[in-house]
């Protein structure tokens, strides 16, 4: 008798895989919930602090608590998917997200809210590698990039819509309601997964305790240190110590992994060229997206646009990304991803140079800024899909901890991008030329990294 796993590995002549549209939709529901959960409180944060009569020093952990647990536990969540079954872990994460969202909405104090948000970060962390692993398993190479393109579109929409959605809902109904819409979406995704996604059995495997502890601690310290760089009340020495502590933990992780027979993340797979260039590309992509979504609203509101006008202008990004991602997926399935990714990186460099020139010149023409955002969104869409598809096609992408590491790098880029906005704001009175020029340089590094290693047809 064939199991679902056996069926998944039986391929037609075109190696399509057993995935269906309803199964993909069930996984995209989790992608949307996890991404929106990450940033939905960014705009209502001041309202939350006012309601609890708290200062920014303690209230910032409403945001940081989620980011910290989200990034730090992602590799461990990937291991759990391999050990206990990716569908089972994904379903548990969806239920956990619904419970944590409801708990956050009903939180009687700031401390309780921070606890629920931190627990929600753990639940969301389990969603990301499980979704990528299930997509790679359900959809064969002949149509995997199209499925990843849909994932990229939903992820981009959630990344850009979350702050605006949080602001609108908070203005109309109060900050507690920003968590409520996540509950039914998570429950619908949970039910659809049970109905349409086949079982993915786990396998018995040992946990490399030291390796898991080192990478989790390293991620926690690094993300916390980077996030606190822009907080004026936190001494720079504290942030630097946290970042250096995180790097030291990562070094310990690498040294230990090279010496142990069964490491938490197989280092020889993680340094494979396809995984490396995909991880570097997604790091610079998230670095760029985070910088744009944080810096541009500051510029637009300072230029006289209302919050609503700013939100509508920024909405250009997710709309264009949503249209671009499926097209990119089909192209990648046809011609391979490496050239598409390089072209997207070149377009991203041009868009960041254009932002540096436009914003430093004090341009306030919304149509011109929107045009630059369209170009940026096209570039981002052309990078995100092949980078994610490349990671799933690499040997490391076949391992849950490898997918966890990929997404840790991905969201690490977002944290570093946000920190760079804060640093640039302190370095110059008019920081936009410096800010986006450096972003362009970072993307250029990603472009150089795309030439690492061999050039297989599906890379």
Coordinates of C-alpha atoms in Angstrom, one line a residue:
X1 CA 0.0 0.0 0.0
X2 CA 1.4 3.4 -1.0
X3 CA 1.6 6.2 1.5
X4 CA 1.1 9.9 0.7
X5 CA 4.9 10.3 0.6
X6 CA 5.2 7.5 -1.9
X7 CA 2.5 9.0 -4.0
X8 CA 4.2 12.4 -3.9
X9 CA 7.4 10.9 -5.3
X10 CA 5.6 9.2 -8.2
X11 CA 5.9 11.6 -11.0
X12 CA 4.3 12.0 -14.4
X13 CA 6.4 12.6 -17.4
X14 CA 6.5 16.3 -16.5
X15 CA 7.0 15.6 -12.8
X16 CA 4.1 17.7 -11.6
X17 CA 3.6 16.3 -8.2
X18 CA 0.3 15.6 -6.4
X19 CA -0.4 19.1 -5.2
X20 CA -3.7 20.8 -5.9
X21 CA -5.0 24.3 -5.9
X22 CA -7.0 23.9 -2.7
X23 CA -3.9 22.4 -0.9
X24 CA -1.9 25.4 -2.0
X25 CA -4.6 27.8 -0.8
X26 CA -4.6 26.1 2.6
X27 CA -0.8 26.7 2.8
X28 CA -1.1 30.3 1.6
X29 CA -3.6 31.1 4.4
X30 CA -0.9 30.3 6.9
X31 CA 1.7 32.3 4.9
X32 CA -0.6 35.4 5.1
X33 CA -1.4 34.9 8.8
X34 CA 2.2 34.5 9.7
X35 CA 3.4 37.5 7.7
X36 CA 0.7 39.8 8.9
X37 CA 1.2 38.8 12.5
X38 CA 4.8 40.0 12.2
X39 CA 4.0 43.6 11.6
X40 CA 0.3 44.3 12.3
X41 CA 1.0 46.1 15.6
X42 CA 3.7 48.5 14.2
X43 CA 1.2 51.3 13.5
X44 CA -1.1 50.9 16.5
X45 CA 1.8 50.6 19.0
X46 CA 1.4 54.2 20.3
X47 CA -2.3 53.5 20.9
X48 CA -1.5 50.3 22.8
X49 CA 1.0 52.1 25.0
X50 CA -1.4 54.9 25.7
X51 CA -4.1 52.4 26.7
X52 CA -1.8 50.7 29.1
X53 CA -0.2 53.9 30.3
X54 CA 3.3 52.6 29.4
X55 CA 6.4 54.1 27.8
X56 CA 8.1 53.1 24.6
X57 CA 11.0 51.5 26.6
X58 CA 8.8 48.6 27.8
X59 CA 6.2 48.7 25.0
X60 CA 8.7 48.1 22.2
X61 CA 8.7 44.4 23.3
X62 CA 5.2 44.1 21.9
X63 CA 7.0 44.2 18.6
X64 CA 10.5 42.8 19.6
X65 CA 9.0 39.9 21.5
X66 CA 7.4 38.5 18.4
X67 CA 10.4 39.1 16.2
X68 CA 12.7 37.5 18.7
X69 CA 10.9 34.2 19.2
X70 CA 9.9 34.2 15.5
X71 CA 13.5 34.4 14.2
X72 CA 15.2 32.4 16.9
X73 CA 12.9 29.3 16.8
X74 CA 12.6 28.9 13.1
X75 CA 15.4 26.3 12.6
X76 CA 14.1 24.3 15.5
X77 CA 10.6 24.5 14.0
X78 CA 12.0 23.1 10.8
X79 CA 13.5 20.2 12.7
X80 CA 10.1 19.6 14.4
X81 CA 8.5 19.4 11.0
X82 CA 10.8 16.6 9.9
X83 CA 10.5 14.8 13.3
X84 CA 6.8 14.9 13.8
X85 CA 5.5 15.6 10.3
X86 CA 5.2 18.9 8.5
X87 CA 1.4 18.8 8.1
X88 CA 1.0 18.1 11.8
X89 CA 3.4 20.9 12.8
X90 CA 1.7 23.3 10.4
X91 CA -1.8 22.5 11.8
X92 CA -0.5 22.9 15.3
X93 CA 1.0 26.3 14.4
X94 CA -2.2 27.5 12.8
X95 CA -4.2 26.6 16.0
X96 CA -1.5 28.2 18.1
X97 CA -1.6 31.4 16.0
X98 CA -5.4 31.6 16.4
X99 CA -5.1 31.1 20.2
X100 CA -2.3 33.6 20.6
X101 CA -4.1 36.2 18.5
X102 CA -7.3 35.8 20.6
X103 CA -5.1 36.0 23.8
X104 CA -3.5 39.2 22.5
X105 CA -6.8 40.7 21.8
X106 CA -8.1 40.0 25.3
X107 CA -4.8 40.8 27.1
X108 CA -5.5 42.7 30.4
X109 CA -2.0 44.1 30.8
X110 CA 1.0 45.0 28.7
X111 CA 3.0 42.1 30.2
X112 CA 0.3 39.6 29.2
X113 CA 0.2 41.1 25.7
X114 CA 4.0 40.7 25.3
X115 CA 3.7 37.1 26.5
X116 CA 1.0 36.3 23.9
X117 CA 2.9 38.1 21.2
X118 CA 6.1 36.1 22.0
X119 CA 4.2 32.8 22.0
X120 CA 2.6 33.9 18.7
X121 CA 6.1 34.4 17.3
X122 CA 6.9 30.7 18.1
X123 CA 3.7 29.6 16.3
X124 CA 4.4 31.8 13.3
X125 CA 7.9 30.5 13.1
X126 CA 6.6 26.9 12.7
X127 CA 4.4 28.0 9.8
X128 CA 7.2 29.2 7.5
X129 CA 9.5 26.2 7.0
X130 CA 6.5 23.8 7.1
X131 CA 4.8 25.7 4.2
X132 CA 8.0 25.8 2.1
X133 CA 8.7 22.2 2.8
X134 CA 5.1 21.1 1.9
X135 CA 5.1 23.1 -1.3
X136 CA 8.4 21.5 -2.4
X137 CA 7.0 18.1 -1.5
X138 CA 3.6 18.6 -3.2
X139 CA 4.6 20.3 -6.4
X140 CA 7.2 18.7 -8.7
X141 CA 9.9 20.7 -10.4
X142 CA 7.7 21.2 -13.5
X143 CA 5.4 23.6 -11.6
X144 CA 7.1 24.3 -8.2
X145 CA 8.2 27.8 -9.2
X146 CA 4.6 28.7 -10.0
X147 CA 3.5 27.5 -6.5
X148 CA 6.4 29.4 -4.9
X149 CA 5.4 32.4 -7.0
X150 CA 1.9 32.3 -5.4
X151 CA 3.6 31.9 -2.0
X152 CA 5.9 34.9 -2.8
X153 CA 2.9 37.0 -3.8
X154 CA 0.9 36.3 -0.6
X155 CA 4.1 36.9 1.5
X156 CA 4.7 40.2 -0.2
X157 CA 1.1 41.3 0.2
X158 CA 1.2 40.4 3.9
X159 CA 4.5 42.2 4.4
X160 CA 3.2 45.4 2.9
X161 CA -0.4 45.3 4.0
X162 CA 0.1 44.4 7.7
X163 CA 1.1 47.9 8.9
X164 CA -1.7 49.6 6.9
X165 CA -4.3 47.1 8.0
X166 CA -3.3 47.5 11.6
X167 CA -3.6 51.2 11.4
X168 CA -7.0 51.2 9.7
X169 CA -8.5 48.6 12.0
X170 CA -7.1 50.4 15.1
X171 CA -8.5 53.8 14.0
X172 CA -12.0 52.4 13.4
X173 CA -12.5 49.8 16.1
X174 CA -9.6 50.0 18.5
X175 CA -6.2 48.2 18.7
X176 CA -7.6 45.0 20.1
X177 CA -9.4 44.3 16.9
X178 CA -6.3 44.1 14.8
X179 CA -5.7 40.6 16.1
X180 CA -9.3 39.4 15.5
X181 CA -9.3 38.8 11.7
X182 CA -6.3 36.5 12.1
X183 CA -8.3 34.0 14.1
X184 CA -10.9 32.9 11.4
X185 CA -8.2 32.9 8.7
X186 CA -6.0 30.6 10.7
X187 CA -8.9 28.3 11.5
X188 CA -10.0 28.2 7.9
X189 CA -6.4 27.3 6.9
X190 CA -6.3 24.6 9.6
X191 CA -9.5 23.0 8.3
X192 CA -8.5 23.2 4.7
X193 CA -5.1 21.7 5.5
X194 CA -6.8 18.7 7.1
X195 CA -9.0 18.3 4.1
X196 CA -6.7 18.9 1.1
X197 CA -3.1 18.4 2.2
X198 CA -1.9 14.7 2.5
X199 CA -0.3 13.4 5.6
X200 CA 3.4 13.9 5.9
X201 CA 4.7 11.3 8.3
X202 CA 7.6 12.2 10.6
X203 CA 10.7 10.2 11.1
X204 CA 12.7 9.2 14.1
X205 CA 15.8 11.4 14.4
X206 CA 18.1 12.6 17.2
X207 CA 18.2 16.3 18.2
X208 CA 21.7 17.8 18.2
X209 CA 21.1 19.7 21.5
X210 CA 24.2 21.8 21.4
X211 CA 23.8 22.8 17.8
X212 CA 20.1 23.7 18.3
X213 CA 20.9 25.7 21.4
X214 CA 23.8 27.6 19.7
X215 CA 21.9 28.6 16.6
X216 CA 18.7 29.5 18.6
X217 CA 20.7 31.6 21.1
X218 CA 22.7 33.2 18.3
X219 CA 19.6 34.2 16.4
X220 CA 17.9 35.6 19.5
X221 CA 20.9 37.7 20.6
X222 CA 21.6 38.9 17.0
X223 CA 18.0 39.9 16.2
X224 CA 17.5 41.5 19.6
X225 CA 20.8 43.5 19.3
X226 CA 20.0 44.7 15.8
X227 CA 16.4 45.6 16.7
X228 CA 17.5 47.7 19.7
X229 CA 20.1 49.7 17.7
X230 CA 17.6 52.3 16.8
X231 CA 16.2 52.6 20.3
X232 CA 17.6 55.8 21.8
X233 CA 17.1 54.6 25.4
X234 CA 19.3 51.5 24.8
X235 CA 23.0 52.3 25.1
X236 CA 24.9 51.5 21.9
X237 CA 27.3 49.3 23.9
X238 CA 24.4 47.0 24.9
X239 CA 23.3 46.6 21.3
X240 CA 26.8 45.9 20.2
X241 CA 27.3 43.3 23.0
X242 CA 24.2 41.5 22.0
X243 CA 25.1 41.4 18.3
X244 CA 28.7 40.2 19.1
X245 CA 27.2 37.6 21.4
X246 CA 25.0 36.4 18.6
X247 CA 27.9 36.2 16.2
X248 CA 29.9 34.2 18.8
X249 CA 27.1 31.8 19.2
X250 CA 26.9 31.3 15.4
X251 CA 30.6 30.6 15.3
X252 CA 30.2 28.0 18.1
X253 CA 27.4 26.5 16.0
X254 CA 29.5 26.2 12.9
X255 CA 32.5 24.8 14.7
X256 CA 30.4 22.3 16.6
X257 CA 28.5 21.3 13.4
X258 CA 31.7 20.6 11.5
X259 CA 32.9 18.2 14.3
X260 CA 29.7 16.2 15.1
X261 CA 28.5 13.3 13.1
X262 CA 24.8 14.2 13.1
X263 CA 24.6 18.1 13.2
X264 CA 21.5 20.1 13.7
X265 CA 22.0 21.7 10.3
X266 CA 24.4 19.9 7.9
X267 CA 27.0 22.6 7.2
X268 CA 28.2 20.9 4.0
X269 CA 24.6 21.3 2.6
X270 CA 24.2 24.9 3.9
X271 CA 27.4 26.0 2.0
X272 CA 26.3 24.5 -1.2
X273 CA 26.3 27.2 -3.9
X274 CA 22.6 27.1 -4.8
X275 CA 21.5 27.5 -1.2
X276 CA 24.1 30.2 -0.5
X277 CA 23.1 32.4 -3.4
X278 CA 19.4 31.9 -2.7
X279 CA 19.9 32.8 1.0
X280 CA 22.0 35.9 0.1
X281 CA 19.4 37.0 -2.5
X282 CA 16.6 36.7 0.0
X283 CA 18.6 38.5 2.6
X284 CA 19.2 41.6 0.4
X285 CA 15.6 41.4 -0.8
X286 CA 14.2 41.6 2.8
X287 CA 16.8 44.2 3.7
X288 CA 15.6 46.4 0.8
X289 CA 11.8 45.8 1.4
X290 CA 12.2 46.6 5.2
X291 CA 14.1 49.8 4.5
X292 CA 11.6 51.0 1.9
X293 CA 8.6 50.2 4.0
X294 CA 10.0 52.1 7.0
X295 CA 11.8 55.0 5.4
X296 CA 9.4 56.0 2.7
X297 CA 6.4 56.6 5.0
X298 CA 8.5 58.9 7.1
X299 CA 9.4 60.9 4.0
X300 CA 5.9 61.0 2.6
X301 CA 4.2 62.1 5.9
X302 CA 7.0 64.7 6.4
X303 CA 6.2 66.0 2.9
X304 CA 2.6 66.6 3.8
X305 CA 0.7 63.5 2.8
X306 CA -1.8 62.1 5.2
X307 CA -1.5 58.6 6.7
X308 CA -4.2 57.4 4.4
X309 CA -2.6 58.8 1.3
X310 CA 0.8 57.4 2.4
X311 CA -0.8 53.9 2.9
X312 CA -2.5 54.0 -0.5
X313 CA 0.8 55.0 -2.2
X314 CA 2.7 52.2 -0.5
X315 CA 0.0 49.8 -1.5
X316 CA 1.6 50.0 -5.0
X317 CA 4.3 47.6 -3.8
X318 CA 2.1 44.6 -2.8
X319 CA -0.3 45.1 -5.8
X320 CA 2.6 45.0 -8.3
X321 CA 4.3 42.1 -6.5
X322 CA 1.0 40.1 -6.5
X323 CA 0.8 40.5 -10.3
X324 CA 4.5 39.9 -11.0
X325 CA 5.0 36.8 -8.8
X326 CA 2.8 34.3 -10.8
X327 CA 4.3 35.5 -14.1
X328 CA 7.8 35.1 -12.7
X329 CA 6.9 31.6 -11.4
X330 CA 5.9 30.5 -14.9
X331 CA 9.1 32.0 -16.5
X332 CA 11.3 30.3 -13.9
X333 CA 9.6 26.9 -14.5
X334 CA 10.4 27.4 -18.2
X335 CA 13.9 29.0 -18.4
X336 CA 15.3 28.5 -14.9
X337 CA 15.7 31.0 -12.1
X338 CA 19.2 32.3 -12.0
X339 CA 18.9 34.7 -15.0
X340 CA 15.5 35.9 -13.7
X341 CA 17.0 36.5 -10.2
X342 CA 20.0 38.4 -11.6
X343 CA 17.7 40.6 -13.8
X344 CA 15.5 41.3 -10.7
X345 CA 18.6 42.3 -8.7
X346 CA 19.7 44.7 -11.4
X347 CA 16.2 46.3 -11.4
X348 CA 16.3 46.6 -7.6
X349 CA 19.6 48.4 -7.8
X350 CA 18.2 50.9 -10.2
X351 CA 15.1 51.5 -8.1
X352 CA 17.2 52.2 -5.0
X353 CA 19.4 54.6 -6.8
X354 CA 16.3 56.3 -8.1
X355 CA 14.9 56.5 -4.6
X356 CA 18.2 58.0 -3.3
X357 CA 18.1 60.7 -6.0
X358 CA 14.4 61.4 -5.9
X359 CA 14.0 61.7 -2.1
X360 CA 17.3 63.6 -1.5
X361 CA 16.1 66.1 -4.1
X362 CA 12.9 66.7 -2.1
X363 CA 10.6 65.5 -4.9
X364 CA 6.9 65.3 -3.7
X365 CA 5.3 64.2 -6.9
X366 CA 3.3 61.1 -5.9
X367 CA 3.1 59.8 -9.4
X368 CA 6.8 59.9 -9.8
X369 CA 7.4 58.1 -6.5
X370 CA 4.7 55.5 -7.4
X371 CA 6.5 54.9 -10.6
X372 CA 9.8 54.2 -8.7
X373 CA 7.8 51.9 -6.4
X374 CA 6.5 50.0 -9.4
X375 CA 10.0 49.4 -10.6
X376 CA 11.1 48.3 -7.1
X377 CA 8.2 45.9 -6.8
X378 CA 9.0 44.3 -10.2
X379 CA 12.6 43.7 -9.2
X380 CA 11.6 42.3 -5.8
X381 CA 9.1 40.0 -7.4
X382 CA 11.7 38.8 -9.9
X383 CA 14.1 37.9 -7.0
X384 CA 11.8 36.5 -4.3
X385 CA 10.3 33.6 -6.4
X386 CA 13.6 32.2 -7.8
X387 CA 15.4 32.6 -4.5
X388 CA 12.7 30.7 -2.6
X389 CA 12.5 28.1 -5.4
X390 CA 16.3 27.7 -5.5
X391 CA 16.4 27.1 -1.7
X392 CA 13.8 24.2 -2.0
X393 CA 15.7 22.7 -4.9
X394 CA 19.0 22.7 -3.0
X395 CA 20.0 19.7 -0.8
X396 CA 19.7 21.9 2.3
X397 CA 16.1 22.7 1.3
X398 CA 15.2 19.0 1.6
X399 CA 15.9 19.2 5.3
X400 CA 13.6 21.1 7.7
X401 CA 16.4 22.7 9.5
X402 CA 17.8 23.9 6.2
X403 CA 14.5 25.6 5.4
X404 CA 14.5 27.1 8.9
X405 CA 18.0 28.4 8.4
X406 CA 17.0 29.9 5.0
X407 CA 14.1 31.8 6.6
X408 CA 16.2 32.8 9.6
X409 CA 18.5 34.5 7.1
X410 CA 15.5 35.9 5.3
X411 CA 14.0 37.6 8.3
X412 CA 17.5 38.5 9.6
X413 CA 17.7 40.7 6.5
X414 CA 14.4 42.4 7.5
X415 CA 15.8 43.2 11.0
X416 CA 19.1 44.5 9.6
X417 CA 17.2 46.7 7.1
X418 CA 15.0 48.2 9.8
X419 CA 18.1 48.9 11.9
X420 CA 19.9 50.6 9.0
X421 CA 17.0 53.0 8.7
X422 CA 17.5 54.0 12.3
X423 CA 21.2 54.3 11.9
X424 CA 21.0 56.4 8.8
X425 CA 18.5 58.7 10.5
X426 CA 21.1 59.4 13.2
X427 CA 24.0 59.9 10.8
X428 CA 22.4 62.7 8.7
X429 CA 19.7 65.3 8.9
X430 CA 18.6 64.4 5.4
X431 CA 19.4 60.7 5.4
X432 CA 17.7 59.4 2.3
X433 CA 20.6 59.7 -0.2
X434 CA 22.9 57.8 2.2
X435 CA 20.1 55.4 3.2
X436 CA 19.1 54.2 -0.2
X437 CA 22.6 54.4 -1.7
X438 CA 23.8 51.8 0.9
X439 CA 20.7 49.7 0.1
X440 CA 21.8 49.8 -3.6
X441 CA 25.3 48.6 -2.5
X442 CA 23.9 45.8 -0.4
X443 CA 21.8 44.6 -3.4
X444 CA 24.9 44.8 -5.6
X445 CA 26.5 42.4 -3.2
X446 CA 23.6 40.1 -3.7
X447 CA 24.0 40.4 -7.5
X448 CA 27.7 39.4 -7.2
X449 CA 26.7 36.5 -5.0
X450 CA 24.4 35.2 -7.8
X451 CA 27.5 34.2 -9.7
X452 CA 28.6 31.8 -6.9
X453 CA 29.0 28.2 -8.1
X454 CA 27.8 26.2 -11.0
X455 CA 24.8 27.1 -13.2
X456 CA 22.4 24.2 -13.2
X457 CA 19.4 24.6 -15.5
X458 CA 16.9 24.8 -12.6
X459 CA 19.0 27.2 -10.4

